[in-house]
JSON list of C-alpha atoms in Angstrom, two decimals:
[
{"chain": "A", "resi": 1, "resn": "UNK", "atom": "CA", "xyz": [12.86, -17.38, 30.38]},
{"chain": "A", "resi": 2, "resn": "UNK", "atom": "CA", "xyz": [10.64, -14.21, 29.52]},
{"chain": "A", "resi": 3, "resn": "UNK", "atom": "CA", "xyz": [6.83, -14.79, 28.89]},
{"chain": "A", "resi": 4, "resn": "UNK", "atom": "CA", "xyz": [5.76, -14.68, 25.21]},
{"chain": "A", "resi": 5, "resn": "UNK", "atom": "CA", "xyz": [3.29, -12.06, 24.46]},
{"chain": "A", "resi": 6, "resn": "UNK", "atom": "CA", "xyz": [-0.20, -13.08, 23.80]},
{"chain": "A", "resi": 7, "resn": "UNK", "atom": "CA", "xyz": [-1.58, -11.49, 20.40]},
{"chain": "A", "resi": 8, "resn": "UNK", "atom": "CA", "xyz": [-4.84, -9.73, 20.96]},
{"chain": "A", "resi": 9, "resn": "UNK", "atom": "CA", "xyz": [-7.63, -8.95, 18.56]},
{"chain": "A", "resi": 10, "resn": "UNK", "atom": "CA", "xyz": [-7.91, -6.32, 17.06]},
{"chain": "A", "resi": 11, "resn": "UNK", "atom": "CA", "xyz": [-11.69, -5.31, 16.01]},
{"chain": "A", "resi": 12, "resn": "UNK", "atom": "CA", "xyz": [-13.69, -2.20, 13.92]},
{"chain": "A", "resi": 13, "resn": "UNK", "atom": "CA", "xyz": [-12.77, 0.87, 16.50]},
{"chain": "A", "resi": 14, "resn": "UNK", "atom": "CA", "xyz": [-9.41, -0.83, 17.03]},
{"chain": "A", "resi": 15, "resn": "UNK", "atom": "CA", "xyz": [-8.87, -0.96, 13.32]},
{"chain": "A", "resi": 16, "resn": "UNK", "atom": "CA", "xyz": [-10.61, 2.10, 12.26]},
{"chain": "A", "resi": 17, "resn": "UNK", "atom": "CA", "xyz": [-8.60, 4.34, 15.06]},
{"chain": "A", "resi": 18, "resn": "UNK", "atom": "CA", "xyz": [-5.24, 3.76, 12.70]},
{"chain": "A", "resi": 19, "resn": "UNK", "atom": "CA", "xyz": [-7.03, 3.79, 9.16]},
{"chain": "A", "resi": 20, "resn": "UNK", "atom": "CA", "xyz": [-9.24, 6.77, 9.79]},
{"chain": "A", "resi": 21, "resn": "UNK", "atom": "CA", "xyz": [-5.95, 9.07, 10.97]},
{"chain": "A", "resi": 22, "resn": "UNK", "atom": "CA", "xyz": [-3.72, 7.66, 8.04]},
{"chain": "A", "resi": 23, "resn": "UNK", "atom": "CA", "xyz": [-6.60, 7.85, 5.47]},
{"chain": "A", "resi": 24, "resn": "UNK", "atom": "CA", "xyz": [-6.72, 11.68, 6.74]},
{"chain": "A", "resi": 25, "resn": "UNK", "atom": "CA", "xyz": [-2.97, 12.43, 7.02]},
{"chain": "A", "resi": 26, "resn": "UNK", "atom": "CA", "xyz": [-2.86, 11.14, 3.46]},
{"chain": "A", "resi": 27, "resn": "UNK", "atom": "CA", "xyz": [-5.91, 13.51, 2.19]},
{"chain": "A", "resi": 28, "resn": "UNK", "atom": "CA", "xyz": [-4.52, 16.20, 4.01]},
{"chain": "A", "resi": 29, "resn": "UNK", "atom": "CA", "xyz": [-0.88, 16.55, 2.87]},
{"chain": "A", "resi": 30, "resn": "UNK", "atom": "CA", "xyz": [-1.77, 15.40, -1.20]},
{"chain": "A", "resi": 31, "resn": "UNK", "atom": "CA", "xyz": [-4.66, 17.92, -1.19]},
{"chain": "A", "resi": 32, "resn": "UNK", "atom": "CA", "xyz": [-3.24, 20.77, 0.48]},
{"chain": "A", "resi": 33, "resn": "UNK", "atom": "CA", "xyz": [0.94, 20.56, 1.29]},
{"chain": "A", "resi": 34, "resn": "UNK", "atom": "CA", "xyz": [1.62, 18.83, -1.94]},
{"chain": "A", "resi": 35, "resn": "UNK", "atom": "CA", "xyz": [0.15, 21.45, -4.12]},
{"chain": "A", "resi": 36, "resn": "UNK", "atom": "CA", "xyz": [1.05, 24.56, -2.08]},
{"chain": "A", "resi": 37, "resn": "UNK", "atom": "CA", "xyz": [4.65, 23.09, -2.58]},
{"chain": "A", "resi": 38, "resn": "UNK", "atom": "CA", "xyz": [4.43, 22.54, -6.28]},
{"chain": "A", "resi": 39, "resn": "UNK", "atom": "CA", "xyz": [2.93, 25.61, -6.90]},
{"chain": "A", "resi": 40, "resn": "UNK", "atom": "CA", "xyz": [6.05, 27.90, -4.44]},
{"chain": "A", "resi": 41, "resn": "UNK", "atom": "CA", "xyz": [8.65, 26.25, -6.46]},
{"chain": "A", "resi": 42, "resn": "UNK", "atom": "CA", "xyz": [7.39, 25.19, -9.70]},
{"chain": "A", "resi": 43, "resn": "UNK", "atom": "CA", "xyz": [8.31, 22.06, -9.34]},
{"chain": "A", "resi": 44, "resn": "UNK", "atom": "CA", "xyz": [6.24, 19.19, -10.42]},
{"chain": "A", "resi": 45, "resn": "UNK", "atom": "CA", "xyz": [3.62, 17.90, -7.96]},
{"chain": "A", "resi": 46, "resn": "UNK", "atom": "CA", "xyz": [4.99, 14.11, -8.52]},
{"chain": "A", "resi": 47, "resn": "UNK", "atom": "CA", "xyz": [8.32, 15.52, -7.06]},
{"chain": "A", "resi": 48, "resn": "UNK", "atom": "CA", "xyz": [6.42, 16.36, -3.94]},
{"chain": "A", "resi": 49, "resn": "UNK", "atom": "CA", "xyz": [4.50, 13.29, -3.50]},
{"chain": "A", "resi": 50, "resn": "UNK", "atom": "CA", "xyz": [7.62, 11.55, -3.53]},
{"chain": "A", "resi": 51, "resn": "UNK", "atom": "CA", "xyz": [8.82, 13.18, -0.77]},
{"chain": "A", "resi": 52, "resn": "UNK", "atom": "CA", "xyz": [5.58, 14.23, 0.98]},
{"chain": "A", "resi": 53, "resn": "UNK", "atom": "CA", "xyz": [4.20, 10.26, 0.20]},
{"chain": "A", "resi": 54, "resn": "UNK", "atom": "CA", "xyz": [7.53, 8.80, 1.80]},
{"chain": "A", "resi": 55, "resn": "UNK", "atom": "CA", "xyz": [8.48, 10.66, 4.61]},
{"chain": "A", "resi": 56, "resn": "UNK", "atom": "CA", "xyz": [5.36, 12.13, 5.82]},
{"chain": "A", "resi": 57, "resn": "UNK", "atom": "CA", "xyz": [2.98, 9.27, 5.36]},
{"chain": "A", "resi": 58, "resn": "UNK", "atom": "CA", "xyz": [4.38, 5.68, 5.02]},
{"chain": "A", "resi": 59, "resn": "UNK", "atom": "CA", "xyz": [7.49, 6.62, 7.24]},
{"chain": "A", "resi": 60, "resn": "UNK", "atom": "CA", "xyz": [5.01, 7.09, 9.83]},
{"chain": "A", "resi": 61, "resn": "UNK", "atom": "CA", "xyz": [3.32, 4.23, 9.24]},
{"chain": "A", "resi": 62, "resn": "UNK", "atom": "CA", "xyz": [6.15, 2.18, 9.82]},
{"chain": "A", "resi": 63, "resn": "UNK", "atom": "CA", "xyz": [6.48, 4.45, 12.95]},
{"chain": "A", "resi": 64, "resn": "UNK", "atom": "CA", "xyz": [2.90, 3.78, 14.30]},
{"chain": "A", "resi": 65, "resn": "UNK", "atom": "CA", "xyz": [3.54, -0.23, 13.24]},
{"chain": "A", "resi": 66, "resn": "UNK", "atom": "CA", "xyz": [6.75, -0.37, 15.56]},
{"chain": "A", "resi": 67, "resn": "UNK", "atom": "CA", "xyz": [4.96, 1.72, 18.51]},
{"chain": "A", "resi": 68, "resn": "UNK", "atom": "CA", "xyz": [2.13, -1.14, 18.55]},
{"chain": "A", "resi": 69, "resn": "UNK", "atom": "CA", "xyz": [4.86, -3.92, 18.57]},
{"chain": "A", "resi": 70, "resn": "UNK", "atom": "CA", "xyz": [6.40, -2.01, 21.49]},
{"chain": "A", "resi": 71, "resn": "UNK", "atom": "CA", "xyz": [3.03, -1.95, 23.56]},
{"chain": "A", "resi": 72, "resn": "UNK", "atom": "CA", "xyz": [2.39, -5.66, 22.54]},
{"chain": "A", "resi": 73, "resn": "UNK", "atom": "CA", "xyz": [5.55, -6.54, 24.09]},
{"chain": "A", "resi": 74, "resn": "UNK", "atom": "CA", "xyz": [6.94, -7.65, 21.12]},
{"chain": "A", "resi": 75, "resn": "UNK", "atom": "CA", "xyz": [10.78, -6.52, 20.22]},
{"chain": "A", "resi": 76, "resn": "UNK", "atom": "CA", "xyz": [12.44, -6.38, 17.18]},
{"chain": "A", "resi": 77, "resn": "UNK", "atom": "CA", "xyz": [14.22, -9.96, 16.30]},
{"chain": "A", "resi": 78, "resn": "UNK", "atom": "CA", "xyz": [13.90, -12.96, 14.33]},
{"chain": "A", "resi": 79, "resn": "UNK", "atom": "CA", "xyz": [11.07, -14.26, 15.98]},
{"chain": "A", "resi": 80, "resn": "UNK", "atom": "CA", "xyz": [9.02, -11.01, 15.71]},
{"chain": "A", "resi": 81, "resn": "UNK", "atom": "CA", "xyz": [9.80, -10.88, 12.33]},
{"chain": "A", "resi": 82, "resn": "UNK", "atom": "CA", "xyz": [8.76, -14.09, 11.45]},
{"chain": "A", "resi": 83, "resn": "UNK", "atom": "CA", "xyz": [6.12, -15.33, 13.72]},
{"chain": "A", "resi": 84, "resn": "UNK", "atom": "CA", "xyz": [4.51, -12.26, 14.88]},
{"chain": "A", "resi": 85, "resn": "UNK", "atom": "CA", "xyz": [4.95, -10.03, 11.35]},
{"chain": "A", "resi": 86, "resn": "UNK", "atom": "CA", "xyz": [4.57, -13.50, 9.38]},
{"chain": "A", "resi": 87, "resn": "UNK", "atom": "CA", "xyz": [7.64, -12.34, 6.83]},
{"chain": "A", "resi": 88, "resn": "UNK", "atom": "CA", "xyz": [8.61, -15.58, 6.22]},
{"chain": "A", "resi": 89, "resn": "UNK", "atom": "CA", "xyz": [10.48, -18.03, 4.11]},
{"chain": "A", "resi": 90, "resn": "UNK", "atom": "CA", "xyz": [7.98, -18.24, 0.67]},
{"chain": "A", "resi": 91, "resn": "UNK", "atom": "CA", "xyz": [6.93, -21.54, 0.05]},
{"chain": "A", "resi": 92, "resn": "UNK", "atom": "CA", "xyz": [5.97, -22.56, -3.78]},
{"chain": "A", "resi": 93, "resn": "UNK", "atom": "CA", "xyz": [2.22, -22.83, -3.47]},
{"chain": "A", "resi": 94, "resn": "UNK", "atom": "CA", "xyz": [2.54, -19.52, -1.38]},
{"chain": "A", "resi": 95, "resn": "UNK", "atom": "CA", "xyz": [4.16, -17.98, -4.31]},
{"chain": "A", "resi": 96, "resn": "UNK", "atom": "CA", "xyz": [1.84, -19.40, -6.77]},
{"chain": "A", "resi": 97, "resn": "UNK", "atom": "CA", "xyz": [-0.91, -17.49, -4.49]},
{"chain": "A", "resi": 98, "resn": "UNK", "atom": "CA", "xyz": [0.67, -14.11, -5.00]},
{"chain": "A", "resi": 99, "resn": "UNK", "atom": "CA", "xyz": [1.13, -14.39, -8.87]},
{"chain": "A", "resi": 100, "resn": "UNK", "atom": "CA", "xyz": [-1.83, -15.36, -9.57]},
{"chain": "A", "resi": 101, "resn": "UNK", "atom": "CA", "xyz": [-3.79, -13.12, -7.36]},
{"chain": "A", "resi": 102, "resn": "UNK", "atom": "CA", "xyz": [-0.80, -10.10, -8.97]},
{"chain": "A", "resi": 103, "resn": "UNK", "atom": "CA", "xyz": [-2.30, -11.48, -12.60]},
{"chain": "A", "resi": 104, "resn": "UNK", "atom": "CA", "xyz": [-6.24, -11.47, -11.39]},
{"chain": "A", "resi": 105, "resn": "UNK", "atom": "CA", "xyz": [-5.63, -8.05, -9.85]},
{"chain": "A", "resi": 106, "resn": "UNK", "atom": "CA", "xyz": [-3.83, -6.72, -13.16]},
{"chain": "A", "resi": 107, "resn": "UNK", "atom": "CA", "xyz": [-6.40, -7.91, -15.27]},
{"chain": "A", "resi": 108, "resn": "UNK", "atom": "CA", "xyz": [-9.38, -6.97, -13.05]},
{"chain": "A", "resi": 109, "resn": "UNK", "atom": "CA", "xyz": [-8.20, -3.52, -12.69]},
{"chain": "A", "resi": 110, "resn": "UNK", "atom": "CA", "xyz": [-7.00, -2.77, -16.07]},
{"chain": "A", "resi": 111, "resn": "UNK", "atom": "CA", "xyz": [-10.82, -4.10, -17.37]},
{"chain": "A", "resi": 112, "resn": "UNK", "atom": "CA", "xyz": [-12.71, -1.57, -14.73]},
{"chain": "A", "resi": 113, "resn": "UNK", "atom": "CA", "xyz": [-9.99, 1.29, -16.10]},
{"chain": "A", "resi": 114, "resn": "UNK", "atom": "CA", "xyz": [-11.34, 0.35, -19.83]},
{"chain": "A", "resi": 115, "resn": "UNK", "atom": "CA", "xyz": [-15.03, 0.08, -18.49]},
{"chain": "A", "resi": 116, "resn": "UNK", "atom": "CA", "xyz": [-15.10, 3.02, -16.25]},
{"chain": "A", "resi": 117, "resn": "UNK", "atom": "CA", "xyz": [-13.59, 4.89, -19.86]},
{"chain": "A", "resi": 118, "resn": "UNK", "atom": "CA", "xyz": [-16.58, 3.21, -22.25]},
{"chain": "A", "resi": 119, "resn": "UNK", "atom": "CA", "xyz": [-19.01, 4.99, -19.05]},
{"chain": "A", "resi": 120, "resn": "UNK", "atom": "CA", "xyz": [-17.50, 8.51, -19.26]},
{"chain": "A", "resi": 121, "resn": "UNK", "atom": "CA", "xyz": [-15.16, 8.92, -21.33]},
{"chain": "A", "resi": 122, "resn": "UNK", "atom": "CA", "xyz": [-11.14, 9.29, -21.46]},
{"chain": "A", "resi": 123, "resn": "UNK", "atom": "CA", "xyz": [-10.20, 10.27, -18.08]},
{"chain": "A", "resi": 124, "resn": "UNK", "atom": "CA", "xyz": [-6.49, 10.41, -15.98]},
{"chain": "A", "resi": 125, "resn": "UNK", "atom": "CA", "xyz": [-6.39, 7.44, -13.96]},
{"chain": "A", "resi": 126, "resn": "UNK", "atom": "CA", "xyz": [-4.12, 9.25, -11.93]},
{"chain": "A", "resi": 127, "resn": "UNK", "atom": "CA", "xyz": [-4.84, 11.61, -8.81]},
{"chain": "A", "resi": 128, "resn": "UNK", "atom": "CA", "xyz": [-3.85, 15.49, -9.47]},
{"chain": "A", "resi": 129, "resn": "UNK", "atom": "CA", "xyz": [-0.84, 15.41, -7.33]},
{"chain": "A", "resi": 130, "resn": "UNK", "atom": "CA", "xyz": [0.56, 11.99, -9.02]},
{"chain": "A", "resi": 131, "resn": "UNK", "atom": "CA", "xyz": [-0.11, 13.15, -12.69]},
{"chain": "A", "resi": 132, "resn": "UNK", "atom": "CA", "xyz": [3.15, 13.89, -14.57]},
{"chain": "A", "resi": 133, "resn": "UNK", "atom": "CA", "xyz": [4.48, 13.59, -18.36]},
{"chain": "A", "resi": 134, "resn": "UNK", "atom": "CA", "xyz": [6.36, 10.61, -19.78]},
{"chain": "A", "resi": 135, "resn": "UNK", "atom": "CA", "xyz": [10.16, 10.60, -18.71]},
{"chain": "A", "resi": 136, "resn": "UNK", "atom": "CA", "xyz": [12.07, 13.09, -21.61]},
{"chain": "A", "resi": 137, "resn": "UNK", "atom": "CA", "xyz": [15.30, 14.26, -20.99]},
{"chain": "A", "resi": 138, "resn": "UNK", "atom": "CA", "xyz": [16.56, 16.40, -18.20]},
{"chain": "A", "resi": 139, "resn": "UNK", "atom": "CA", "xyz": [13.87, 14.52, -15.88]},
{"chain": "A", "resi": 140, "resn": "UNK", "atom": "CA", "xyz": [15.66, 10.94, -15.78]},
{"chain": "A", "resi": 141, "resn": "UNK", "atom": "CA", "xyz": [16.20, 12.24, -12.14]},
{"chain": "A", "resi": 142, "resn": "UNK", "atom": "CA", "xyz": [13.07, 11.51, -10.90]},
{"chain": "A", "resi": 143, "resn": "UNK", "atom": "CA", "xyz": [13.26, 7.97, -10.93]},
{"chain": "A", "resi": 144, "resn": "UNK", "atom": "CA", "xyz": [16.26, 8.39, -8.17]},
{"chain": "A", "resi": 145, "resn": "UNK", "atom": "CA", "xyz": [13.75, 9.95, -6.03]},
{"chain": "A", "resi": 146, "resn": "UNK", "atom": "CA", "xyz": [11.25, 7.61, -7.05]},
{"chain": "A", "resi": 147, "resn": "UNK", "atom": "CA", "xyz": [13.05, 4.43, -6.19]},
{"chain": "A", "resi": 148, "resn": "UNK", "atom": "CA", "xyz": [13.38, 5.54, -2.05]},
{"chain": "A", "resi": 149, "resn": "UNK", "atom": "CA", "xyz": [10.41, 6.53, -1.79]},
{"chain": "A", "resi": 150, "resn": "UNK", "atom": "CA", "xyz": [8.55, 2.75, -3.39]},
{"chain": "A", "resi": 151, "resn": "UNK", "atom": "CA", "xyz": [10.49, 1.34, -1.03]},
{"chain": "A", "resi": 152, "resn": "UNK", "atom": "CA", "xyz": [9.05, 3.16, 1.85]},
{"chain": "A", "resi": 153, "resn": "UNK", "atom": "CA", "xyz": [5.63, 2.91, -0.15]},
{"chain": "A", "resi": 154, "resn": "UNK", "atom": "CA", "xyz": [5.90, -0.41, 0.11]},
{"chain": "A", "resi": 155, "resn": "UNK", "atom": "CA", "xyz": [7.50, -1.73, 3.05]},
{"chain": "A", "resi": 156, "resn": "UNK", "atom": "CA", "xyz": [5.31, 0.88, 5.30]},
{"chain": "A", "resi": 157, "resn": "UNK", "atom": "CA", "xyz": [2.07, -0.37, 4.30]},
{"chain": "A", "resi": 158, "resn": "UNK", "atom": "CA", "xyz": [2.89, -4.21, 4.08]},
{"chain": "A", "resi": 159, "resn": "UNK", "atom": "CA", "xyz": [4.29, -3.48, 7.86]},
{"chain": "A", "resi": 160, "resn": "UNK", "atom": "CA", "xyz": [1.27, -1.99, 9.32]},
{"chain": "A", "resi": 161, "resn": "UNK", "atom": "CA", "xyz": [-1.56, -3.36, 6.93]},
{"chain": "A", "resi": 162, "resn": "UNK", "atom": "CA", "xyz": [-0.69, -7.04, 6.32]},
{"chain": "A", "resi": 163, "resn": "UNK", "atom": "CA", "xyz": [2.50, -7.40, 9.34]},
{"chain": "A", "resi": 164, "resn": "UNK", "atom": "CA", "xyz": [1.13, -5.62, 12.55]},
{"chain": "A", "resi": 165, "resn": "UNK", "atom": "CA", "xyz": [-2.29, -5.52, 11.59]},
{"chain": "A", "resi": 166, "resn": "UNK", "atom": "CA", "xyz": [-3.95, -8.59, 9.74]},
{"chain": "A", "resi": 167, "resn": "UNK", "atom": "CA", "xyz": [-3.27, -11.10, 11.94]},
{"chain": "A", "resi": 168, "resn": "UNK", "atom": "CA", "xyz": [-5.19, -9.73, 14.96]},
{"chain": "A", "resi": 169, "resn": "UNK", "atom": "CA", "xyz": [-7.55, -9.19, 12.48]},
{"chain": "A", "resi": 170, "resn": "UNK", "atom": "CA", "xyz": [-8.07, -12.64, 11.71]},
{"chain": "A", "resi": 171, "resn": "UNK", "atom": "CA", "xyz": [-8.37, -13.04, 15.51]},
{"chain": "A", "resi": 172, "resn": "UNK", "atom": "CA", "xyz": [-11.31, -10.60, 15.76]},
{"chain": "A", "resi": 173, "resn": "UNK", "atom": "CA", "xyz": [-12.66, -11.58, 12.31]},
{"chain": "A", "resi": 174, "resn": "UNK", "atom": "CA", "xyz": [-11.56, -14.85, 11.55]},
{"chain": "A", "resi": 175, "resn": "UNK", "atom": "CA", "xyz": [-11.92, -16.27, 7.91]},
{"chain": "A", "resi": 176, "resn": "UNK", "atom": "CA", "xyz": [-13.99, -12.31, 6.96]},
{"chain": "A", "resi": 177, "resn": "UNK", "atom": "CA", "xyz": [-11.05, -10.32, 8.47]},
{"chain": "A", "resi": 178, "resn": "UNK", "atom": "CA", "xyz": [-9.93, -9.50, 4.57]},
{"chain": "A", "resi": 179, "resn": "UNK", "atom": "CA", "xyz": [-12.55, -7.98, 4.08]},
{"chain": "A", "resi": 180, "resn": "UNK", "atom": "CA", "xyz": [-12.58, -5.54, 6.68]},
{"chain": "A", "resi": 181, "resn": "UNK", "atom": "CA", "xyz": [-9.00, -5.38, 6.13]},
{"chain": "A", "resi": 182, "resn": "UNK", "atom": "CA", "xyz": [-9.33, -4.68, 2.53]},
{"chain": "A", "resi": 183, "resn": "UNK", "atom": "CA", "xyz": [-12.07, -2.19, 3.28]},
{"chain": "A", "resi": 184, "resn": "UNK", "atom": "CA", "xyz": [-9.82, -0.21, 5.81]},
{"chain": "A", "resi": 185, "resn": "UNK", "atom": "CA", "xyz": [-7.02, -0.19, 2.87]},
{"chain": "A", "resi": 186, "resn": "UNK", "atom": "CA", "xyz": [-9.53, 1.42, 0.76]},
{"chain": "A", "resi": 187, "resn": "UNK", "atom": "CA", "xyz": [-10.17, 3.94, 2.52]},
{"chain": "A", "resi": 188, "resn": "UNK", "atom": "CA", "xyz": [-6.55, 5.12, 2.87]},
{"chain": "A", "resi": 189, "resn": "UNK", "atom": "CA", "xyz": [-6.48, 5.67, -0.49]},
{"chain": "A", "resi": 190, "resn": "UNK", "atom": "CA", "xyz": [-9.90, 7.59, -1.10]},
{"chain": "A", "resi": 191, "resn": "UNK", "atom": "CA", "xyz": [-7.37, 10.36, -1.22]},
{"chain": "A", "resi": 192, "resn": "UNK", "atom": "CA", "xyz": [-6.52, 8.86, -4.71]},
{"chain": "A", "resi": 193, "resn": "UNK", "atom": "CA", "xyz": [-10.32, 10.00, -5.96]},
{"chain": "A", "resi": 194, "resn": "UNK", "atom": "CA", "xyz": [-13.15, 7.88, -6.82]},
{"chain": "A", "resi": 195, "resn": "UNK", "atom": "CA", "xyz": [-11.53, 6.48, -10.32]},
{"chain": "A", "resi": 196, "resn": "UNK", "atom": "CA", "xyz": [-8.75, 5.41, -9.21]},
{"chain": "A", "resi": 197, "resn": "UNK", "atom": "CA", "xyz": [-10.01, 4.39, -5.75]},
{"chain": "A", "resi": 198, "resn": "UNK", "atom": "CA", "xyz": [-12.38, 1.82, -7.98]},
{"chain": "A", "resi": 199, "resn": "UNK", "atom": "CA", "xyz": [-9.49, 0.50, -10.28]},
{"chain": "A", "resi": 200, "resn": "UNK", "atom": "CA", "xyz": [-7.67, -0.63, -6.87]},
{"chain": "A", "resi": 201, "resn": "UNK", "atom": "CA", "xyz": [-10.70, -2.88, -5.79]},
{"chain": "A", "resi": 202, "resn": "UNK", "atom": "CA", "xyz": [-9.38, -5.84, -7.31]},
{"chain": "A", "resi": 203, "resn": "UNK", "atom": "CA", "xyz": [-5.76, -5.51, -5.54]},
{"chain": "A", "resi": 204, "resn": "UNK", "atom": "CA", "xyz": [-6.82, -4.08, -2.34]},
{"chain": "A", "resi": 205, "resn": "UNK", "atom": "CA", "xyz": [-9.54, -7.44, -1.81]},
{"chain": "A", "resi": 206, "resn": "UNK", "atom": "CA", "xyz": [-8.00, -9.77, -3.72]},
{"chain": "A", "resi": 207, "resn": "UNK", "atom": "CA", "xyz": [-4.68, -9.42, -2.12]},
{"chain": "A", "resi": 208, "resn": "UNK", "atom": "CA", "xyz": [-6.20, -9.33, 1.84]},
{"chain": "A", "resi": 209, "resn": "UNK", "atom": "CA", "xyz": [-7.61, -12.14, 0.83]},
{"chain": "A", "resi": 210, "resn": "UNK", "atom": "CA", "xyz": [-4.50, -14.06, -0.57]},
{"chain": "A", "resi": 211, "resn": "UNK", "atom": "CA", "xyz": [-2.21, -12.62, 2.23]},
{"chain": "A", "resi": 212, "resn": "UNK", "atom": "CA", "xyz": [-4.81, -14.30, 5.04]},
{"chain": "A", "resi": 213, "resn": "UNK", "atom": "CA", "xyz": [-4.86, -17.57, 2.69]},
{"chain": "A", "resi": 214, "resn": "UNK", "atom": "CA", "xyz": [-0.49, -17.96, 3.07]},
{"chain": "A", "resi": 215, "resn": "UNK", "atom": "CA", "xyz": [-0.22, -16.22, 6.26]},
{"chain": "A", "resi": 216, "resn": "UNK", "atom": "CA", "xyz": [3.01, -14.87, 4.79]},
{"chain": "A", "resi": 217, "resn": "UNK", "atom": "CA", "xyz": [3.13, -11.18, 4.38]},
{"chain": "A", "resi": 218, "resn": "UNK", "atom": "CA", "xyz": [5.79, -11.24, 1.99]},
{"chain": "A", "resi": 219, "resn": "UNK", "atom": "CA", "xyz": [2.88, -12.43, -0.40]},
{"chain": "A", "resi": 220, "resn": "UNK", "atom": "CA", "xyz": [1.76, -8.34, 0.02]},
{"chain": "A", "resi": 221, "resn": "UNK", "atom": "CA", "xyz": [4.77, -7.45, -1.00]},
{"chain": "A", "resi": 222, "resn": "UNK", "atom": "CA", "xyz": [5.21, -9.34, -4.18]},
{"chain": "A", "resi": 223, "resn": "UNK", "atom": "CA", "xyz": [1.69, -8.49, -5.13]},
{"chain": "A", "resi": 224, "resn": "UNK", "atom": "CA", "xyz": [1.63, -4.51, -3.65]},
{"chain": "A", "resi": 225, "resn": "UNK", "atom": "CA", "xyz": [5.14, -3.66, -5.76]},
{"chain": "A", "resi": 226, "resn": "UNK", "atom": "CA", "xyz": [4.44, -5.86, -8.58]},
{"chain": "A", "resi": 227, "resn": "UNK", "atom": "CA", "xyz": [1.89, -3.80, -9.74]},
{"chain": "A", "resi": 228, "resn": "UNK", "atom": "CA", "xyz": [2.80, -0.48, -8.21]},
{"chain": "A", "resi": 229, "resn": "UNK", "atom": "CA", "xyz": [6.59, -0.63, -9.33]},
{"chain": "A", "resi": 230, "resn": "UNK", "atom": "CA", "xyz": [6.24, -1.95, -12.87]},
{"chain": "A", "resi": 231, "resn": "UNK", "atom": "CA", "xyz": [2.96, 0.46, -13.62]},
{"chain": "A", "resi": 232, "resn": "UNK", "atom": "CA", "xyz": [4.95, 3.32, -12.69]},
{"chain": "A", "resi": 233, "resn": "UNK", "atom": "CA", "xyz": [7.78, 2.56, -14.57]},
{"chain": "A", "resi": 234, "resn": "UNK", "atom": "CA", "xyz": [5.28, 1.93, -17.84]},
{"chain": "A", "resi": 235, "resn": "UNK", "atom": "CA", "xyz": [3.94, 5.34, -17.05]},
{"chain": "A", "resi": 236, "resn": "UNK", "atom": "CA", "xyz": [7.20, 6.75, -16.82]},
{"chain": "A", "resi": 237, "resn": "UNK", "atom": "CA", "xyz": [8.27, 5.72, -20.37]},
{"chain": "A", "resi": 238, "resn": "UNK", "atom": "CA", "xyz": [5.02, 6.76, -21.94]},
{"chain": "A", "resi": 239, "resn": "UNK", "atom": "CA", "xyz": [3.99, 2.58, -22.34]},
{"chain": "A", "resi": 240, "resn": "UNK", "atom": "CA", "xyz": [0.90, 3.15, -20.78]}
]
């Protein structure tokens, strides 16, 4: 019978050496790639940041989340999933957690979006290389590329952020590891620009701190693409 491997903590340079790189991979490739693409094909910049966004940044973060597993010692199975990752079965108070931390965050965020307008007036809550028109005909398209890419969105940063990463966290950090956690998250989206960066406060906390509480990182999930998903969408058909 093969030893278990022991999780070890994982602490500020141990945290910050994979949050600095992806915060800068992301900055890199939205202010510089995604534009220079846009602008040699005339295609819209959303276009790019699908593509860009899922295959050059949260692809490798699933990448850099299955290299760590492979130096813990840990393979891909059940167990890993499960145990080490913490995607596991949902309980009802778990689920309770992540709606009502998804309804705090929604609220919280849409009231700093209305403030942060009252302090300087009407602004685009979205980054440069995300802004794009309501959906009108002959663009319907986009939403095929969109839906691939959420799913990498998603399932790359719940991997490395909340699977591979928060529990060691918690070792190092115990009951404040969300905060550094949520703090690290931040940052690899100051990309996004200081607006938007400030609306996300109340997710990027609120759901550290609910994903440490159930120890069940399908919790990030529900909460990370309930907002994302739907508020796209919205955008998409002019609702918002």
């Amino acid at each position: 019978m093969g030893i278990k491997p022991e999780l070890k903590k994982l602490g500020l340079a141990g945290s910050f050496a994979i949050y600095i790189p992806a915060a800068t991979l992301m900055y890199c490739l939205t202010k510089y790639l995604i534009p220079y693409l846009s602008a040699l094909t005339r295609q819209e910049t959303i276009l790019f940041w699908f593509l860009i966004g899922g295959f050059g940044i949260f692809t490798p973060l699933i990448v850099t989340g299955l290299v760590i597993l492979k130096f813990e010692g840990f393979k891909i199975s059940k167990h890993t999933w499960t145990k080490r990752l913490r995607f596991r079965k949902i309980s009802i108070r778990q689920f309770i957690w992540g709606i009502t931390g998804l309804i705090l965050a929604g609220l919280f965020s849409g009231l700093i979006m209305k403030g942060l307008e009252l302090l300087i007036g009407k602004f685009d809550h979205s980054p440069e290389f995300m802004s794009f028109e309501p959906l009108s005909h002959g663009r319907y398209w986009l939403l095929l590329v969109w839906f691939p890419f959420w799913i990498l969105n998603i399932l790359g940063e719940e991997f490395l952020w909340r699977g591979v990463m928060l529990p060691r966290q918690e070792i190092a950090f115990g009951k404040y590891a969300w905060l550094i956690h949520g703090f690290g998250w931040g940052l690899f989206h100051i990309a996004f620009g200081w607006q938007l960066l400030i609306a996300l406060i109340p997710l990027i906390f609120i759901q550290s701190f609910v994903v440490q509480r159930t120890k069940n990182s399908w919790i990030g999930v529900i909460m990370h693409g309930g907002l994302n998903g739907p508020g796209f969408i919205a955008i998409c058909f002019g609702l918002i």
